[in-house]
Amino acid sequence: MRRVAIRFGMLAVALMLLIQLSKYSLLTRGLRDEFLIAFFAVLFVGLGVVLTKLVFKPKTKIIQSIRSEEPKPDLAKIEELGISKREYEVLEQMARGKSNLEIADKLFISESTVKTHVSNLLVKLDAKRRTQAITIAKEIKIII
Amino acid sequence: MRRVAIRFGMLAVALMLLIQLSKYSLLTRGLRDEFLIAFFAVLFVGLGVVLTKLVFKPKTKIIQSIRSEEPKPDLAKIEELGISKREYEVLEQMARGKSNLEIADKLFISESTVKTHVSNLLVKLDAKRRTQAITIAKEIKIII
DNA sequence: ATAAATTTGGTACTTTAGTATGAACGGATG
DNA sequence: CATCCGTTCATACTAAAGTACCAAATTTAT
């Protein structure tokens, strides 16, 4: 990346030197206006490069912003489907591979209640099985 | 790639033209040295900025490279766990919310065979349920 | 070619998952 | 205050998932 700038600078210098050589002999005179300008040209181009790199350097933030696009559950769609808080909690545990009994223990409710919630979720997500409910929920981004 | 070369060529030509202009231009004749230097300083700094932005612009490619990090099933881990091709096919269908019968129909085998494959997968993935197998498989990145 | 692993399939069984239905409780709302 | 909604739970049932054990055909490797 940086090499490109360096190479360009070196090439510019070499180019201008060739121009000078083609027109005048280096031996006849010392430094001349063209050479001075060329020197400053390269110098300030390099300065511009460094400045730009300093100003536009936050690449990590760009990456972060890209990555932070996904971890957002679509709250609007959750409401749209009429999924309640408790149902959503069950859905989250379900998506983590928990059984009905395990979910019941974690949420301090009976397995019957979990079954009710799961059944409601299947209807609301238009799924036949819990595995399908999970894939659908991830597709419509109501869970991550 | 080719564009960079073309732009470089064009910029080199522009640079030389500016050198020539500084020598013979009617516009710059009456101006003093300090002003001239300042003018070129700003000009070339701007040139450096433009150049850098052109050279370092491939943001889309960076994004692609970031995104292309994930869609790679860890083939090494699949072998490590001793998961066969057929078992992996079953795992893929399973992760898409398919039932054993649906998987059987899709892979042209009996439901019994699917059950065998699923059971083997549960052992190899150290899971108690298919939902857990899916989450584990995604965690260790053998499926996307 | 023989051994080893994969793939396939079956039967019989246990365990989860899911459905249907009913009921009770509390909070919010008009 | 009556009603709707969400949450809770139970029973009884059907369906699907998963286990265990066995067996044969096929592929792959040695």
Coordinates of C-alpha atoms (C1' of nucleotides) in Angstrom, one line a residue:
Chain A
M1 CA 0.0 0.0 0.0
R2 CA 2.6 2.5 1.1
R3 CA 5.0 1.1 -1.5
V4 CA 2.8 2.4 -4.3
A5 CA 3.2 6.0 -3.0
I6 CA 6.9 5.6 -2.6
R7 CA 7.3 4.0 -6.0
F8 CA 5.3 6.8 -7.5
G9 CA 7.5 9.4 -5.9
M10 CA 10.6 7.7 -7.0
L11 CA 9.3 7.3 -10.5
A12 CA 8.3 11.0 -10.7
V13 CA 11.8 12.0 -9.7
A14 CA 13.3 9.7 -12.2
L15 CA 11.0 11.0 -14.9
M16 CA 11.9 14.6 -14.2
L17 CA 15.6 13.8 -14.0
L18 CA 15.3 12.3 -17.5
I19 CA 13.6 15.5 -18.7
Q20 CA 16.4 17.6 -17.3
L21 CA 19.0 15.3 -18.9
S22 CA 17.3 15.4 -22.2
K23 CA 17.3 19.2 -22.3
Y24 CA 20.4 20.3 -20.4
S25 CA 23.6 18.9 -19.2
L26 CA 23.8 18.5 -15.4
L27 CA 27.4 19.6 -15.6
T28 CA 26.8 23.1 -17.1
R29 CA 24.8 24.4 -14.1
G30 CA 23.9 23.7 -10.6
L31 CA 20.3 23.4 -9.4
R32 CA 17.8 25.0 -11.7
D33 CA 14.2 26.1 -11.3
E34 CA 12.7 23.0 -12.9
F35 CA 14.6 20.7 -10.6
L36 CA 13.6 22.8 -7.6
I37 CA 9.9 22.7 -8.5
A38 CA 10.1 19.0 -9.1
F39 CA 11.7 18.4 -5.7
F40 CA 8.9 20.4 -4.0
A41 CA 6.3 18.7 -6.2
V42 CA 7.4 15.3 -4.9
L43 CA 7.7 16.6 -1.4
F44 CA 4.3 18.0 -1.3
V45 CA 2.7 15.0 -3.0
G46 CA 4.3 12.9 -0.3
L47 CA 2.9 15.3 2.3
G48 CA -0.6 15.0 0.8
V49 CA -0.3 11.2 0.9
V50 CA 0.8 11.2 4.5
L51 CA -1.9 13.6 5.5
T52 CA -4.6 11.6 3.7
K53 CA -3.5 8.4 5.4
L54 CA -3.6 10.1 8.8
V55 CA -7.1 11.6 8.2
F56 CA -8.7 8.6 6.6
K57 CA -7.0 5.9 8.7
P58 CA -9.9 4.6 10.9
K59 CA -10.2 1.3 9.1
T60 CA -10.9 -0.6 12.2
K61 CA -14.0 1.5 12.8
I62 CA -15.2 0.7 9.3
I63 CA -14.8 -3.0 10.0
Q64 CA -16.6 -2.7 13.2
S65 CA -19.5 -0.8 11.6
I66 CA -19.8 -3.6 9.0
R67 CA -19.8 -6.3 11.6
S68 CA -22.2 -4.4 13.9
E69 CA -24.8 -4.5 11.1
E70 CA -26.0 -8.0 11.9
P71 CA -26.4 -8.4 15.6
K72 CA -29.8 -6.6 15.7
P73 CA -32.9 -8.6 16.3
D74 CA -35.8 -7.2 14.2
L75 CA -38.0 -5.9 16.9
A76 CA -40.6 -4.7 14.4
K77 CA -41.0 -8.1 13.0
I78 CA -41.3 -9.7 16.4
E79 CA -44.3 -7.4 17.1
E80 CA -45.7 -7.9 13.7
L81 CA -45.9 -11.6 14.3
G82 CA -47.4 -11.1 17.7
I83 CA -44.6 -12.9 19.6
S84 CA -44.8 -12.1 23.3
K85 CA -41.7 -11.5 25.6
R86 CA -42.1 -14.9 27.2
E87 CA -42.5 -16.7 23.8
Y88 CA -39.4 -14.9 22.6
E89 CA -37.4 -16.1 25.6
V90 CA -38.5 -19.6 24.9
L91 CA -37.5 -19.1 21.2
E92 CA -34.0 -18.0 22.3
Q93 CA -33.5 -21.1 24.4
M94 CA -34.9 -23.3 21.7
A95 CA -32.4 -21.8 19.2
R96 CA -29.6 -22.8 21.6
G97 CA -30.5 -26.5 21.4
K98 CA -32.3 -26.7 24.7
S99 CA -35.1 -29.3 25.3
N100 CA -38.5 -28.3 26.6
L101 CA -37.6 -29.5 30.1
E102 CA -34.3 -27.6 30.1
I103 CA -36.1 -24.4 29.0
A104 CA -38.7 -25.0 31.7
D105 CA -36.0 -25.2 34.4
K106 CA -34.2 -22.2 33.1
L107 CA -37.3 -20.0 33.0
F108 CA -38.8 -21.5 36.2
I109 CA -41.9 -22.7 34.6
S110 CA -43.4 -26.2 33.9
E111 CA -42.7 -28.2 30.8
S112 CA -46.4 -27.8 29.9
T113 CA -46.1 -24.1 29.8
V114 CA -43.0 -24.4 27.5
K115 CA -45.0 -26.7 25.2
T116 CA -47.7 -24.1 25.0
H117 CA -45.2 -21.4 24.1
V118 CA -43.5 -23.6 21.6
S119 CA -46.8 -24.5 19.9
N120 CA -47.8 -20.8 19.7
L121 CA -44.4 -20.0 18.2
L122 CA -44.8 -22.7 15.6
V123 CA -48.1 -21.2 14.5
K124 CA -46.7 -17.6 14.5
L125 CA -43.6 -18.5 12.6
D126 CA -45.5 -20.9 10.3
A127 CA -43.2 -23.8 11.1
K128 CA -43.9 -27.5 11.5
R129 CA -41.0 -28.3 13.8
R130 CA -38.9 -26.4 16.2
T131 CA -35.8 -26.8 14.0
Q132 CA -37.7 -25.2 11.2
A133 CA -38.9 -22.4 13.6
I134 CA -35.3 -21.7 14.4
T135 CA -34.2 -21.4 10.8
I136 CA -37.2 -19.2 9.9
A137 CA -36.5 -17.0 13.0
K138 CA -32.9 -16.6 11.8
E139 CA -33.9 -15.9 8.2
I140 CA -36.3 -13.1 9.2
K141 CA -33.6 -11.9 11.7
I142 CA -35.7 -11.9 14.9
I143 CA -32.9 -13.9 16.5
I144 CA -29.1 -13.9 15.9
Chain B
M1 CA -5.0 -2.7 -11.8
R2 CA -4.7 -1.4 -15.3
R3 CA -6.5 1.8 -14.2
V4 CA -3.8 2.6 -11.7
A5 CA -1.2 2.5 -14.5
I6 CA -3.3 4.7 -16.7
R7 CA -3.9 7.2 -13.9
F8 CA -0.3 7.2 -13.1
G9 CA 0.6 7.9 -16.7
M10 CA -1.9 10.8 -16.8
L11 CA -0.6 12.2 -13.6
A12 CA 3.0 12.0 -14.8
V13 CA 2.0 13.9 -17.9
A14 CA 0.1 16.5 -15.9
L15 CA 3.2 16.9 -13.7
M16 CA 5.4 17.6 -16.6
L17 CA 3.0 20.0 -18.1
L18 CA 3.0 21.9 -14.8
I19 CA 6.7 22.1 -14.9
Q20 CA 6.6 23.5 -18.4
L21 CA 3.9 25.9 -17.4
S22 CA 6.0 27.2 -14.5
K23 CA 8.7 28.1 -16.9
Y24 CA 6.8 29.6 -19.8
S25 CA 3.3 30.4 -18.6
L26 CA 2.2 34.0 -19.0
L27 CA 0.0 33.7 -16.0
T28 CA 2.8 32.9 -13.5
R29 CA 5.3 35.4 -14.8
G30 CA 4.4 38.4 -12.7
L31 CA 4.0 36.4 -9.5
R32 CA 6.6 36.3 -6.9
D33 CA 8.5 33.2 -5.8
E34 CA 6.9 32.8 -2.5
F35 CA 3.5 32.8 -4.0
L36 CA 4.5 30.4 -6.6
I37 CA 5.9 28.0 -4.1
A38 CA 2.8 28.2 -2.0
F39 CA 0.6 27.6 -5.0
F40 CA 2.5 24.5 -6.0
A41 CA 2.6 23.3 -2.4
V42 CA -1.2 23.4 -2.2
L43 CA -1.5 21.9 -5.6
F44 CA 0.7 18.9 -5.0
V45 CA -0.6 18.3 -1.5
G46 CA -4.0 18.1 -3.1
L47 CA -2.6 15.8 -5.8
G48 CA -1.1 13.6 -3.1
V49 CA -4.5 13.5 -1.4
V50 CA -6.3 12.5 -4.6
L51 CA -3.7 9.9 -5.4
T52 CA -3.9 8.3 -2.0
K53 CA -7.6 8.1 -2.2
L54 CA -7.4 6.5 -5.6
V55 CA -4.8 4.0 -4.5
F56 CA -6.4 3.1 -1.2
K57 CA -10.0 3.1 -2.3
P58 CA -10.6 -0.7 -2.7
K59 CA -13.0 -0.7 0.3
T60 CA -15.4 -3.1 -1.4
K61 CA -12.7 -5.7 -1.8
I62 CA -11.8 -5.3 1.9
I63 CA -15.4 -5.8 2.8
Q64 CA -15.6 -8.8 0.6
S65 CA -12.5 -10.3 2.2
I66 CA -14.0 -9.7 5.6
R67 CA -17.3 -11.3 4.6
S68 CA -15.6 -14.2 2.9
E69 CA -14.0 -15.2 6.1
E70 CA -17.1 -16.9 7.4
P71 CA -18.7 -18.9 4.6
K72 CA -16.0 -21.6 4.9
P73 CA -17.0 -25.0 6.5
D74 CA -14.1 -26.2 8.6
L75 CA -13.2 -29.3 6.6
A76 CA -10.4 -30.2 9.0
K77 CA -12.8 -30.4 11.9
I78 CA -15.3 -32.4 9.9
E79 CA -12.6 -35.0 9.4
E80 CA -11.4 -34.7 12.9
L81 CA -14.8 -35.7 14.2
G82 CA -15.0 -38.5 11.7
I83 CA -18.2 -37.2 10.0
S84 CA -18.7 -38.9 6.6
K85 CA -20.0 -37.3 3.5
R86 CA -23.5 -38.8 3.9
E87 CA -23.7 -37.8 7.5
Y88 CA -22.7 -34.3 6.6
E89 CA -25.5 -34.1 4.0
V90 CA -27.9 -35.2 6.6
L91 CA -26.6 -32.6 8.9
E92 CA -27.0 -29.9 6.3
Q93 CA -30.7 -30.8 5.8
M94 CA -31.2 -31.1 9.5
A95 CA -29.9 -27.6 10.0
R96 CA -32.4 -26.3 7.5
G97 CA -35.3 -27.5 9.7
K98 CA -36.1 -30.7 7.7
S99 CA -37.7 -33.7 9.4
N100 CA -36.2 -37.2 9.1
L101 CA -38.7 -38.1 6.5
E102 CA -38.1 -35.0 4.5
I103 CA -34.4 -35.7 4.6
A104 CA -35.0 -39.3 3.5
D105 CA -37.0 -38.1 0.5
K106 CA -34.5 -35.6 -0.5
L107 CA -31.5 -38.0 -0.3
F108 CA -33.5 -40.9 -1.7
I109 CA -33.0 -43.1 1.3
S110 CA -35.3 -44.6 4.0
E111 CA -36.2 -42.8 7.2
S112 CA -34.4 -45.6 9.1
T113 CA -31.2 -44.7 7.4
V114 CA -31.6 -41.1 8.2
K115 CA -32.2 -42.0 11.8
T116 CA -29.0 -44.0 11.8
H117 CA -27.1 -41.0 10.4
V118 CA -28.6 -38.6 12.9
S119 CA -27.8 -40.9 15.8
N120 CA -24.2 -41.1 14.6
L121 CA -24.1 -37.3 14.2
L122 CA -25.4 -36.8 17.8
V123 CA -22.6 -39.0 19.1
K124 CA -19.9 -37.4 17.0
L125 CA -21.0 -33.9 17.9
D126 CA -21.6 -34.8 21.5
A127 CA -25.2 -33.6 21.4
K128 CA -28.4 -34.9 23.0
R129 CA -30.8 -33.4 20.5
R130 CA -30.8 -32.4 16.8
T131 CA -31.2 -28.8 17.7
Q132 CA -28.2 -29.0 20.0
A133 CA -26.3 -30.7 17.2
I134 CA -27.1 -27.8 14.9
T135 CA -25.9 -25.2 17.3
I136 CA -22.7 -27.1 18.1
A137 CA -22.1 -27.6 14.4
K138 CA -22.4 -23.9 13.8
E139 CA -20.3 -23.0 16.8
I140 CA -17.4 -25.1 15.5
K141 CA -18.1 -23.8 12.0
I142 CA -18.5 -27.1 10.2
I143 CA -21.8 -25.7 8.8
I144 CA -22.7 -22.1 7.9
Chain C
dA1 C1' -8.1 -59.6 -2.9
dT2 C1' -9.1 -59.1 1.8
dA3 C1' -9.9 -56.0 5.5
dA4 C1' -12.0 -51.8 7.0
dA5 C1' -15.2 -48.3 6.7
dT6 C1' -19.4 -46.4 4.7
dT7 C1' -24.0 -46.7 3.5
dT8 C1' -28.1 -48.7 3.7
dG9 C1' -32.1 -50.7 6.0
dG10 C1' -35.1 -53.2 9.5
dT11 C1' -37.4 -54.1 14.1
dA12 C1' -38.6 -52.9 18.6
dC13 C1' -38.5 -49.8 22.0
dT14 C1' -38.1 -45.3 24.9
dT15 C1' -38.1 -40.5 25.0
dT16 C1' -39.3 -35.9 23.3
dA17 C1' -42.0 -33.0 20.8
dG18 C1' -46.2 -31.3 19.4
dT19 C1' -51.7 -30.9 19.4
dA20 C1' -56.1 -30.1 21.5
dT21 C1' -58.7 -28.6 25.0
dG22 C1' -59.8 -26.6 29.2
dA23 C1' -59.0 -23.7 33.1
dA24 C1' -57.1 -20.3 36.5
dC25 C1' -54.7 -16.0 37.6
dG26 C1' -53.1 -11.1 37.1
dG27 C1' -52.5 -6.9 34.6
dA28 C1' -54.0 -3.5 31.5
dT29 C1' -57.7 -1.1 29.2
dG30 C1' -61.9 1.1 28.0
Chain D
dC1 C1' -66.0 -3.5 36.5
dA2 C1' -65.9 -6.4 32.7
dT3 C1' -62.9 -7.8 29.0
dC4 C1' -58.9 -8.9 26.6
dC5 C1' -54.3 -10.6 26.7
dG6 C1' -50.5 -12.9 28.4
dT7 C1' -48.9 -16.4 31.4
dT8 C1' -49.4 -20.4 33.8
dC9 C1' -50.5 -25.4 34.2
dA10 C1' -52.8 -30.0 33.5
dT11 C1' -54.5 -34.1 31.0
dA12 C1' -54.7 -37.0 27.1
dC13 C1' -53.4 -37.9 22.9
dT14 C1' -50.6 -38.4 18.3
dA15 C1' -46.4 -37.8 16.0
dA16 C1' -41.8 -37.4 15.6
dA17 C1' -37.2 -38.1 17.3
dG18 C1' -33.9 -40.9 19.1
dT19 C1' -31.7 -45.6 21.0
dA20 C1' -30.2 -50.3 20.6
dC21 C1' -29.0 -54.0 18.0
dC22 C1' -28.5 -56.4 14.0
dA23 C1' -27.5 -57.3 9.1
dA24 C1' -26.3 -56.8 4.3
dA25 C1' -24.5 -54.4 0.2
dT26 C1' -21.0 -51.2 -1.4
dT27 C1' -16.8 -48.4 -1.4
dT28 C1' -12.3 -47.6 -0.2
dA29 C1' -8.0 -48.7 1.2
dT30 C1' -4.2 -51.7 2.2

